[in-house]
Tab-separated table of C-alpha atoms and ligand atoms in Angstrom:
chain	number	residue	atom	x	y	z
K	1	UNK	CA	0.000	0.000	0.000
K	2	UNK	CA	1.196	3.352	-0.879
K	3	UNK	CA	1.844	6.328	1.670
K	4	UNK	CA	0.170	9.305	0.691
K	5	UNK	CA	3.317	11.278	-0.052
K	6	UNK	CA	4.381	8.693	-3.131
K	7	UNK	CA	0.377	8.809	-4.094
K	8	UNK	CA	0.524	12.252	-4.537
K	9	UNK	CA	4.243	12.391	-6.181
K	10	UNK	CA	3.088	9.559	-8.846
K	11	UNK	CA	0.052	11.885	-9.561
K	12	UNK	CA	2.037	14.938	-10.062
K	13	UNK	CA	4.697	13.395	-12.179
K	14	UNK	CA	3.543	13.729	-15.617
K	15	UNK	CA	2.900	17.556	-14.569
K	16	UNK	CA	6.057	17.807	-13.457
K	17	UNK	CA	7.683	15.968	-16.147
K	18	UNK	CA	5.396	18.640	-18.363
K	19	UNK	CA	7.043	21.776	-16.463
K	20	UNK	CA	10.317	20.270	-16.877
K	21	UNK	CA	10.035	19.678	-20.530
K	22	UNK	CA	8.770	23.303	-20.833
K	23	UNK	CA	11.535	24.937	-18.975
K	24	UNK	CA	14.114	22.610	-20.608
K	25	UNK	CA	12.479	24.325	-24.132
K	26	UNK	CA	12.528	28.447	-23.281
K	27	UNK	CA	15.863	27.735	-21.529
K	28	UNK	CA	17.786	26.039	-24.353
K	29	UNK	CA	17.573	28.079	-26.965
K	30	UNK	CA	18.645	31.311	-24.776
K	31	UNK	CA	21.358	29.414	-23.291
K	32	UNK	CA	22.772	28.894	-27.108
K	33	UNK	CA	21.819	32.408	-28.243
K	34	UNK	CA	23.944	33.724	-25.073
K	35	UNK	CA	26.641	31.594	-26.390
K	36	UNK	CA	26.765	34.171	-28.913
K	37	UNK	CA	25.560	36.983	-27.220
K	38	UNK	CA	22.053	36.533	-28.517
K	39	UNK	CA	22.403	38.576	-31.776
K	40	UNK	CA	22.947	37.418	-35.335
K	41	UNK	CA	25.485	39.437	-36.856
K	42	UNK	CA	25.052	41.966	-38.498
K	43	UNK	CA	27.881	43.712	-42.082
K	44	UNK	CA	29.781	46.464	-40.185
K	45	UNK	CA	29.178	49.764	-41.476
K	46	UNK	CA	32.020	51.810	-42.578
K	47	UNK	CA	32.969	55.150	-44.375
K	48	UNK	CA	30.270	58.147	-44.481
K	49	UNK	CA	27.979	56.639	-41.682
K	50	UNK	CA	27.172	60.003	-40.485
K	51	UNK	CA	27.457	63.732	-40.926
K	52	UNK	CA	30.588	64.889	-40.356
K	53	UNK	CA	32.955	67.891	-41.082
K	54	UNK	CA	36.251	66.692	-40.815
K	55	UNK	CA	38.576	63.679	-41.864
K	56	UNK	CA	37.669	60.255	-40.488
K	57	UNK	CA	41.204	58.569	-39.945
K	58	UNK	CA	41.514	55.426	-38.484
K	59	UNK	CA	44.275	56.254	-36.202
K	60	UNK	CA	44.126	59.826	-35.523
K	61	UNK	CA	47.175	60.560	-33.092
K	62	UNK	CA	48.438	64.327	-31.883
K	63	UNK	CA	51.729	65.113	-32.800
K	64	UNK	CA	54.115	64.358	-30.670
K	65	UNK	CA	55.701	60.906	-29.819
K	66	UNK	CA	55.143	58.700	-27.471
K	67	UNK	CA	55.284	55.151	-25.702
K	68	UNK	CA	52.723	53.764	-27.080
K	69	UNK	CA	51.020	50.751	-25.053
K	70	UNK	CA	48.423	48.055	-26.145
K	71	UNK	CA	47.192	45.257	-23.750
K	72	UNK	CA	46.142	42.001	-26.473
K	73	UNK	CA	44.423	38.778	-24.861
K	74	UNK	CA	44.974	35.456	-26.726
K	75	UNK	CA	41.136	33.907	-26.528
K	76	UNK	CA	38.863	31.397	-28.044
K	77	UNK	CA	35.609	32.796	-29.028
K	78	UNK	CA	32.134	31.683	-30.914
K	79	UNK	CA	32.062	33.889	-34.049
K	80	UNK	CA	29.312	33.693	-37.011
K	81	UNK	CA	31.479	33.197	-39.920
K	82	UNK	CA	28.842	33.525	-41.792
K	83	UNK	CA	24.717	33.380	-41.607
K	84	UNK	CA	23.778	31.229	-38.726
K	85	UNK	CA	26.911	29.358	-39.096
K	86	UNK	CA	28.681	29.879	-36.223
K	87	UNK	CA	32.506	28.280	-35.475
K	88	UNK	CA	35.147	28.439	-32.354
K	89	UNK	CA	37.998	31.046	-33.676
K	90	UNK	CA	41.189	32.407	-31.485
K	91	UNK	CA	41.073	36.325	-31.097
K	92	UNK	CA	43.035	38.893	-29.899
K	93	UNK	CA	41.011	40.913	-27.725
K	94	UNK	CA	37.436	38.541	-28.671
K	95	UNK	CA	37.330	39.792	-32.607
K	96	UNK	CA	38.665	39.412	-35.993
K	97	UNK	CA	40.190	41.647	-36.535
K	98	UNK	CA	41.523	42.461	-33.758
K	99	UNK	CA	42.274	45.939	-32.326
K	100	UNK	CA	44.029	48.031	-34.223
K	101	UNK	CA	47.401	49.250	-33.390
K	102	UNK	CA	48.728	53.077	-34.396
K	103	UNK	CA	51.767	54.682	-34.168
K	104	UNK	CA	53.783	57.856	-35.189
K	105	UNK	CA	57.029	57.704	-36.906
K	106	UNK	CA	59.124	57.783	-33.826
K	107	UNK	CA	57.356	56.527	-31.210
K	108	UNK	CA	58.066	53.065	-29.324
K	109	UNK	CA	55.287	50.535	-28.470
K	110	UNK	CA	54.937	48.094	-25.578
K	111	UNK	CA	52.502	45.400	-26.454
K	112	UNK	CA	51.485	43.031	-24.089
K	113	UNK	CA	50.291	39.339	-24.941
K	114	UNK	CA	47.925	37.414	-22.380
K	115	UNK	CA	47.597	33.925	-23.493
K	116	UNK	CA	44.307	32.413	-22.752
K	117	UNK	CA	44.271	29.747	-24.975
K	118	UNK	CA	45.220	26.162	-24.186
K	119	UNK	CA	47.761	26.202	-27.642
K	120	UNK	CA	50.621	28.501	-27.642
K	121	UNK	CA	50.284	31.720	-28.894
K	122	UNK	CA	52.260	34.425	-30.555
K	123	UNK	CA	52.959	38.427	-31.423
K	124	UNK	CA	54.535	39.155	-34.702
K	125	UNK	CA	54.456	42.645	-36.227
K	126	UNK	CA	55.114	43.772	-40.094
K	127	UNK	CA	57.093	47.338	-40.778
K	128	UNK	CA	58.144	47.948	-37.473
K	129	UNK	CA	61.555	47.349	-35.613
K	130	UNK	CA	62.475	45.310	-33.401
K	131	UNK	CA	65.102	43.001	-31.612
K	132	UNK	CA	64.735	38.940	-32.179
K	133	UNK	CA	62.930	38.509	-28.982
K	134	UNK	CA	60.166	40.237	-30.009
K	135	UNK	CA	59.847	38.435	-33.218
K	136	UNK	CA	56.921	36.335	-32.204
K	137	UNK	CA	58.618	32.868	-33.094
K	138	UNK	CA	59.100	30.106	-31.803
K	139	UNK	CA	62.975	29.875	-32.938
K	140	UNK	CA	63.213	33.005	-30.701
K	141	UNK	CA	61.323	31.613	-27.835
K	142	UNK	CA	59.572	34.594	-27.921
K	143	UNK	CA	56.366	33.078	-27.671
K	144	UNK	CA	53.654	33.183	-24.758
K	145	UNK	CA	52.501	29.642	-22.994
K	146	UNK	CA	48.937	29.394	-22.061
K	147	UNK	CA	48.391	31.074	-19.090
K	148	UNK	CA	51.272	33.426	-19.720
K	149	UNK	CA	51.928	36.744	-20.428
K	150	UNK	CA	54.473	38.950	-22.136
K	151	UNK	CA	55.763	41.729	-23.114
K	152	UNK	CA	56.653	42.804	-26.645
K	153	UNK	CA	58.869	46.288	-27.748
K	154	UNK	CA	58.781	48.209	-31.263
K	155	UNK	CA	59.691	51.128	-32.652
K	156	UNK	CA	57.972	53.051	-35.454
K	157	UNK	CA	61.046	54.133	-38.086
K	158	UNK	CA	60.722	56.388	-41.076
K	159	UNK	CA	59.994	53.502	-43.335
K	160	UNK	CA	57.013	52.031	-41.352
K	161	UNK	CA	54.740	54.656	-42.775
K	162	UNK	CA	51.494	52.253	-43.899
K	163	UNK	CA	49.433	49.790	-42.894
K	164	UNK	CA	51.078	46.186	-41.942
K	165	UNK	CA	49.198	43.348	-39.992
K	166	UNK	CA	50.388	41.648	-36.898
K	167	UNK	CA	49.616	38.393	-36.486
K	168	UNK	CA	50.239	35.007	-34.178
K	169	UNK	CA	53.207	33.305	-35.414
K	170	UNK	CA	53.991	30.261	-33.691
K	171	UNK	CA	54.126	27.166	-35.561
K	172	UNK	CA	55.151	23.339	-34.738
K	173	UNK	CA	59.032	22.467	-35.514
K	174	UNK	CA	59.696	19.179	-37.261
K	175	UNK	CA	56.268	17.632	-36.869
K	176	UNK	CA	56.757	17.398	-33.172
K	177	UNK	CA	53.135	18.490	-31.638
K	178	UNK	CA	53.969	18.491	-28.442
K	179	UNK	CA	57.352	20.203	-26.934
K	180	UNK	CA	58.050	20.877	-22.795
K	181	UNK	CA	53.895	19.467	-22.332
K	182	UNK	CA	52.823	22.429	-24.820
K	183	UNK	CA	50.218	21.873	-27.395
K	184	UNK	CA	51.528	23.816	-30.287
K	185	UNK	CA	49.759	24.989	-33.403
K	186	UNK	CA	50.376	24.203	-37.555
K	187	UNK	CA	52.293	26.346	-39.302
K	188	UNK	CA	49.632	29.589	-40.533
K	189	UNK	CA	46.922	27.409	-38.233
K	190	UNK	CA	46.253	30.804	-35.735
K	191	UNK	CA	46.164	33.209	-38.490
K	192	UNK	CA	43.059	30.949	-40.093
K	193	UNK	CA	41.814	30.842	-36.741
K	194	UNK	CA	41.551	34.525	-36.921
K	195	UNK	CA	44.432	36.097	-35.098
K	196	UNK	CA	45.541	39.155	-36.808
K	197	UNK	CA	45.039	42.726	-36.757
K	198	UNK	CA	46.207	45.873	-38.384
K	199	UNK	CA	49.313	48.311	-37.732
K	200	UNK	CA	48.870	51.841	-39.110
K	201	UNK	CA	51.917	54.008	-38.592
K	202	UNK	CA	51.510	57.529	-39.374
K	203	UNK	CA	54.223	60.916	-40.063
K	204	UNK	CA	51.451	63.609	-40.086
K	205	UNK	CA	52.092	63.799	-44.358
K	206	UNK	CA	49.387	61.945	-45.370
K	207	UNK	CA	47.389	63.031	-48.148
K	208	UNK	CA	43.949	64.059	-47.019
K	209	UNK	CA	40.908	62.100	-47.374
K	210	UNK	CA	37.331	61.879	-46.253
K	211	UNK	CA	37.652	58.389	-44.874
K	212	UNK	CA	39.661	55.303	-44.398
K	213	UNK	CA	38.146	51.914	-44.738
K	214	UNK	CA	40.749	48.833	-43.379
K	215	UNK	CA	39.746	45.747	-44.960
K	216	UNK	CA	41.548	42.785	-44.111
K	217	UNK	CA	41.257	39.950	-46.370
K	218	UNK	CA	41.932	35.855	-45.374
K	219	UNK	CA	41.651	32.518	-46.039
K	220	UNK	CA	39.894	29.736	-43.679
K	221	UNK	CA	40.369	25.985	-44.427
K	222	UNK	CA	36.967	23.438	-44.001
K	223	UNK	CA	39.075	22.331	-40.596
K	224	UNK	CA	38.177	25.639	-39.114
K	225	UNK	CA	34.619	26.249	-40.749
K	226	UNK	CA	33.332	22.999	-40.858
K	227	UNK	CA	31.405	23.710	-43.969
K	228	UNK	CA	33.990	24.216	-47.134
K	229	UNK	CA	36.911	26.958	-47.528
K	230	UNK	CA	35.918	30.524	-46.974
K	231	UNK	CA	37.258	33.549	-48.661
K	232	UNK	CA	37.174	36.111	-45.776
K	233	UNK	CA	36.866	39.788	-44.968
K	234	UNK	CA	37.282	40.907	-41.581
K	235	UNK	CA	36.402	37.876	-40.734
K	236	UNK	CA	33.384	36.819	-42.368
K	237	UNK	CA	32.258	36.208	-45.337
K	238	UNK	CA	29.491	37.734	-47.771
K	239	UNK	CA	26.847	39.111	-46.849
K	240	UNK	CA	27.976	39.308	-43.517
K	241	UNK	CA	31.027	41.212	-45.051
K	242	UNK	CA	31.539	45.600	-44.322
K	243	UNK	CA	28.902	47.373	-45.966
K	244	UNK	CA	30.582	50.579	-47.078
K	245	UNK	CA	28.664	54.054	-47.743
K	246	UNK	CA	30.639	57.073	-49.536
K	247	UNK	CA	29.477	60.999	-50.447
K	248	UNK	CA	29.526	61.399	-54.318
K	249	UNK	CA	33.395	63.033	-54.940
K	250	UNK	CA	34.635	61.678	-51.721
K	251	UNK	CA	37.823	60.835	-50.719
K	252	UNK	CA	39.015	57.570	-49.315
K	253	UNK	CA	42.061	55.654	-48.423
K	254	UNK	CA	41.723	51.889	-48.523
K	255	UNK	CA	44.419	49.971	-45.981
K	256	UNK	CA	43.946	46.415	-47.498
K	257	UNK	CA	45.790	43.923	-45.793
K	258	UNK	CA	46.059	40.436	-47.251
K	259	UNK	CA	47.003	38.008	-44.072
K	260	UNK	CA	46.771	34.615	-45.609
K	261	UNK	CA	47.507	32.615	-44.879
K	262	UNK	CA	47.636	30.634	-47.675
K	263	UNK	CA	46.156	32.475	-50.771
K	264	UNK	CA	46.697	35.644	-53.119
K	265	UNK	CA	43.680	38.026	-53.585
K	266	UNK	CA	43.353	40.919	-56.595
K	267	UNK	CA	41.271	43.422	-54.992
K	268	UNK	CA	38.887	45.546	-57.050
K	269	UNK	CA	36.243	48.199	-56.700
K	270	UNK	CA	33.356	48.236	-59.565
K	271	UNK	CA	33.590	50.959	-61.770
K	272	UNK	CA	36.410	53.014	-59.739
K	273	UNK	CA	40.189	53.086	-59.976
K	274	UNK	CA	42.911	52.773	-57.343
K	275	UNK	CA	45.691	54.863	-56.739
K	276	UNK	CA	48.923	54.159	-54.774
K	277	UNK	CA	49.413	55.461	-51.558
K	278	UNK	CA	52.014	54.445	-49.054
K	279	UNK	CA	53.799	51.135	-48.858
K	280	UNK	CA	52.111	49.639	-52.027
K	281	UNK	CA	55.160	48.949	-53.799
K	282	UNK	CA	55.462	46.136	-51.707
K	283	UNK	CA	52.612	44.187	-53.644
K	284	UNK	CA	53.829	41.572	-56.204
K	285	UNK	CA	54.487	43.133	-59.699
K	286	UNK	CA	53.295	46.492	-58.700
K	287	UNK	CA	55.759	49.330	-57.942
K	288	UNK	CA	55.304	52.501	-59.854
K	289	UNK	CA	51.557	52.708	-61.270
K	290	UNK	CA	50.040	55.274	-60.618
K	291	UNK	CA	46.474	53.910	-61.201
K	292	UNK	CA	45.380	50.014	-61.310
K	293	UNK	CA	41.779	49.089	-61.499
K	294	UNK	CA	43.008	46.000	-59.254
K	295	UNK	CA	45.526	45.380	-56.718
K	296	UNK	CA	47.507	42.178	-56.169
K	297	UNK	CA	48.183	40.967	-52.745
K	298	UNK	CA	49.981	37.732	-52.233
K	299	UNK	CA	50.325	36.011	-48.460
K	300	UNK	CA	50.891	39.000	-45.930
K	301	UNK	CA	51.296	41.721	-48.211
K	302	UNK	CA	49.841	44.774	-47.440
K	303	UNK	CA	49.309	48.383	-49.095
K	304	UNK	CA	47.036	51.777	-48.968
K	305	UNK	CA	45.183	52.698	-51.822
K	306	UNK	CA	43.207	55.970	-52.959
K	307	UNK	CA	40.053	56.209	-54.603
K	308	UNK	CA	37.773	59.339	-55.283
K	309	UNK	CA	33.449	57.825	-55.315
K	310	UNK	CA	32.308	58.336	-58.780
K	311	UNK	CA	28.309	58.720	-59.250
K	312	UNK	CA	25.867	58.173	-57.121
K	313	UNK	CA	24.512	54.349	-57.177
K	314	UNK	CA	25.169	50.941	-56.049
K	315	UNK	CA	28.701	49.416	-56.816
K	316	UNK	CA	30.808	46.528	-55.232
K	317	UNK	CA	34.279	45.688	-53.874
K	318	UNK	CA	35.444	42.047	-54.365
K	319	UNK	CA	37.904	39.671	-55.404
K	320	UNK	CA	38.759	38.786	-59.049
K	321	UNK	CA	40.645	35.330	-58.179
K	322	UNK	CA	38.769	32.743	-59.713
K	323	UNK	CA	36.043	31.050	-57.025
K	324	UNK	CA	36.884	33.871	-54.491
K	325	UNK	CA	33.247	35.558	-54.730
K	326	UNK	CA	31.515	32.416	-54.553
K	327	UNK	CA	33.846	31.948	-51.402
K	328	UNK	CA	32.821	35.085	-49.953
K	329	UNK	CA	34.982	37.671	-50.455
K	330	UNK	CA	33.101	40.483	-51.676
K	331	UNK	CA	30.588	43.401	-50.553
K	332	UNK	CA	28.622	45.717	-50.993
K	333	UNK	CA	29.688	49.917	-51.552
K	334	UNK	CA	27.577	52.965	-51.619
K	335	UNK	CA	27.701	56.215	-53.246
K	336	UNK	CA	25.259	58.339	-52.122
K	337	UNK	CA	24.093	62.030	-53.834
K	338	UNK	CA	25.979	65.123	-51.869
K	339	UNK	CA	23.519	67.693	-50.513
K	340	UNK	CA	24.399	70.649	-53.078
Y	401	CU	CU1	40.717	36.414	-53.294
């Protein structure tokens, strides 16, 4: 014979089996839309995104130099690659890209690496100086261990004038995957994970613009997306890729950054032309045109590029590289009427 306790738990169980089931369904889905904080994403918006009356520079320092210091964290995060597909990445700083880094000619920089990753993890900077134990590598043992930190020290010289990436840039030596207990990435493997950023260095001679637009283009390998090989910019691909909006006659200084790792990319704008700015003679067969309707970046190349908006209407940026659209790498640009 039953007590009347387990009589009236055996009656309540299917409703509490119901309430359970109901929780179990509002709570789930939340609990995987925090994962990624709840919102889809959504193209950034970049160039004339408001009214405004003077230059918008991405690194707009006050003359003078300085020590220049930037605190980067090493970190996994959950990042929507593209529509609802969402993929673990390494970050610095929880983004791709991550923060950018600016400096005048003449100033030194202190940049400190957390590593909160469970791999090894790296700082290595393009067209600035520095001494072999800031290099990044692992020859150098200049790298960070998880749960480390250190510090890295640069100097901005004459020639650094541009826009360079940084990137991680520790790789395994002779196939060994393990070394001292440390788990330690493929060669190139945290760059398509989505560790890189840009450097823009700065003398105060630039030619004026309206805006500057940093687009930093990518490759990522079906081991990292899970789905097929992805043709990136900032990080994701089309649509999810910068939507960019320009005033008829405008000004604007592309810093295009090409960080690999594995593939070349010929950039283009529809219907507008290019013009060198700083550093572009670095770029594979280009060094003195003055105009290019294209650009050419190989692996970690990088350059700046002018370009005046031509009529008003509906144009896009992409890359010509057979399959690279269809992989994602394009977007959408704006020209928009200017109020006469
Ligand atoms: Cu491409």
């Amino acid at each position: 014979m039953m007590d009347d306790s387990s009589m009236i738990f055996s009656g309540q169980a299917p409703i509490i089996v119901f309430v359970f089931l109901v929780l179990f369904e509002l709570l789930t889905p939340s609990i995987l839309l925090d994962f990624n904080d709840g919102q889809p994403a959504e193209p950034e918006q970049l160039g004339h995104t408001g009214a405004h009356d003077s230059p918008e520079l991405l690194c707009n320092l006050p003359a003078g130099n300085d020590v220049r210091r930037y605190e980067l964290v090493a970190q996994a995060a959950d990042w929507e690659i593209a529509p609802d597909h969402i993929i673990q990445i390494w970050t610095f700083n929880g983004s791709v890209p991550g923060p950018t880094i600016c400096a005048r000619v003449g100033d030194r920089l202190e940049i400190t690496l957390t590593n909160r990753l469970s791999t090894i993890a790296s700082f290595h900077a393009h067209g600035l100086a520095f001494d072999s134990d800031s290099d990044g590598t692992f020859l150098s043992n200049s790298f960070v261990p998880p749960g480390g930190s250190r510090t890295y020290y640069f100097e901005a010289l004459p020639d650094s004038v541009g826009t360079w990436a940084y990137h991680d840039s520790v790789a395994e030596l002779d196939k060994e995957p393990f070394l001292h207990g440390l788990t330690i990435p493929e060669s190139g493997e945290g760059i398509e994970r989505g560790m890189y950023g840009a450097i823009i260095v700065v003398d105060g001679t630039e030619e004026p613009v309206d805006h500057e637009v940093l687009l930093l283009l990518g490759d990522v390998g079906p081991e990292v997306t899970r789905k097929g090989s992805f043709e990136v910019i900032n990080g994701r691909v089309a649509p999810l890729t910068p939507e960019i909006t320009l005033v008829e006659g405008e000004k604007v200084r592309f810093r295009i950054i090409n960080v690999g790792p594995n593939d070349a990319h010929d950039f283009y704008v529809s219907g507008h032309v290019l013009e060198n700015d700083h550093n572009s003679q670095v770029i594979d067969g280009v060094t003195t045109t003055d105009e290019m309707w294209s650009v050419s970046l190989g692996s970690l190349t990088f350059g700046d590029w002018l370009m005046t908006a031509g009529e008003a209407g509906e144009y896009s940026y992409a890359c010509s590289v057979s399959g690279h659209i269809e992989a994602g790498m394009q977007g959408r640009l704006k020209v928009i009427p200017g109020d006469e």
